[in-house]
Amino acid sequence: MAYRYWCGECGFKSSWGTESEGEREQLAHYARNHPGIVPGGQVETDGRSPSGGSGCLTFLGIVIVLVILAASCHR
């Protein structure tokens, strides 16, 4: 999963990366642009799972197989 940190004081957004990379970028931004202010803001995730997000496709495949089985048993 990728993370992007948003500054709570301005429109700055870190680049997409690991959680620790985004946090380092945000801390550097605050030190450079907002000294003396405690870092805040939001953390955005890209929503992708590490496995590639094939859960919906697997579910759909199971549903199709069940529909075919139900149709073949009904005469």
Tab-separated table of C-alpha atoms in Angstrom:
chain	number	residue	atom	x	y	z
A	1	MET	CA	0.000	0.000	0.000
A	2	ALA	CA	1.269	3.468	-0.800
A	3	TYR	CA	0.859	6.526	1.413
A	4	ARG	CA	0.757	10.273	0.815
A	5	TYR	CA	0.914	12.819	3.628
A	6	TRP	CA	-0.963	16.146	3.435
A	7	CYS	CA	0.189	19.218	5.322
A	8	GLY	CA	-2.303	20.592	7.841
A	9	GLU	CA	-1.112	24.177	7.295
A	10	CYS	CA	-0.902	24.528	3.502
A	11	GLY	CA	-1.543	22.582	0.300
A	12	PHE	CA	1.645	20.479	0.419
A	13	LYS	CA	1.326	16.755	-0.331
A	14	SER	CA	4.196	14.300	-0.081
A	15	SER	CA	4.892	11.987	-2.986
A	16	TRP	CA	3.396	8.488	-2.955
A	17	GLY	CA	5.624	6.012	-1.163
A	18	THR	CA	5.990	3.920	1.938
A	19	GLU	CA	4.577	5.154	5.208
A	20	SER	CA	8.010	6.052	6.573
A	21	GLU	CA	9.022	7.901	3.372
A	22	GLY	CA	5.860	10.013	3.475
A	23	GLU	CA	6.346	10.798	7.139
A	24	ARG	CA	9.962	11.866	6.534
A	25	GLU	CA	8.859	14.146	3.676
A	26	GLN	CA	6.167	15.716	5.828
A	27	LEU	CA	8.573	16.285	8.738
A	28	ALA	CA	11.114	17.900	6.413
A	29	HIS	CA	8.368	20.106	4.938
A	30	TYR	CA	7.261	21.262	8.397
A	31	ALA	CA	10.838	21.964	9.484
A	32	ARG	CA	11.450	24.011	6.335
A	33	ASN	CA	8.096	25.817	5.930
A	34	HIS	CA	6.375	25.758	9.329
A	35	PRO	CA	9.105	25.746	12.007
A	36	GLY	CA	7.826	25.438	15.550
A	37	ILE	CA	4.468	23.959	14.510
A	38	VAL	CA	3.679	20.348	15.385
A	39	PRO	CA	3.166	18.371	12.138
A	40	GLY	CA	-0.457	17.620	11.369
A	41	GLY	CA	-2.735	16.986	8.458
A	42	GLN	CA	-4.024	13.831	6.824
A	43	VAL	CA	-2.616	10.567	5.541
A	44	GLU	CA	-4.014	9.266	2.259
A	45	THR	CA	-3.687	5.666	1.113
A	46	ASP	CA	-4.008	4.445	-2.448
A	47	GLY	CA	-6.493	1.761	-1.396
A	48	ARG	CA	-4.676	-1.098	-3.092
A	49	SER	CA	-4.002	-4.219	-1.109
A	50	PRO	CA	-0.498	-5.712	-1.149
A	51	SER	CA	-1.825	-8.853	-2.869
A	52	GLY	CA	-3.098	-6.906	-5.869
A	53	GLY	CA	-6.749	-6.601	-4.898
A	54	SER	CA	-8.136	-9.717	-6.610
A	55	GLY	CA	-10.700	-10.376	-3.856
A	56	CYS	CA	-13.648	-9.092	-5.890
A	57	LEU	CA	-12.653	-11.182	-8.894
A	58	THR	CA	-12.419	-14.307	-6.731
A	59	PHE	CA	-15.849	-13.613	-5.245
A	60	LEU	CA	-17.354	-13.088	-8.697
A	61	GLY	CA	-15.851	-16.391	-9.908
A	62	ILE	CA	-17.367	-18.280	-6.966
A	63	VAL	CA	-20.788	-16.718	-7.601
A	64	ILE	CA	-20.668	-17.731	-11.281
A	65	VAL	CA	-19.741	-21.321	-10.398
A	66	LEU	CA	-22.592	-21.487	-7.874
A	67	VAL	CA	-25.084	-20.162	-10.435
A	68	ILE	CA	-23.937	-22.764	-12.977
A	69	LEU	CA	-24.237	-25.534	-10.367
A	70	ALA	CA	-27.699	-24.386	-9.339
A	71	ALA	CA	-28.838	-24.214	-12.984
A	72	SER	CA	-27.485	-27.688	-13.772
A	73	CYS	CA	-29.255	-29.260	-10.749
A	74	HIS	CA	-32.630	-27.774	-11.648
A	75	ARG	CA	-34.495	-29.746	-14.368
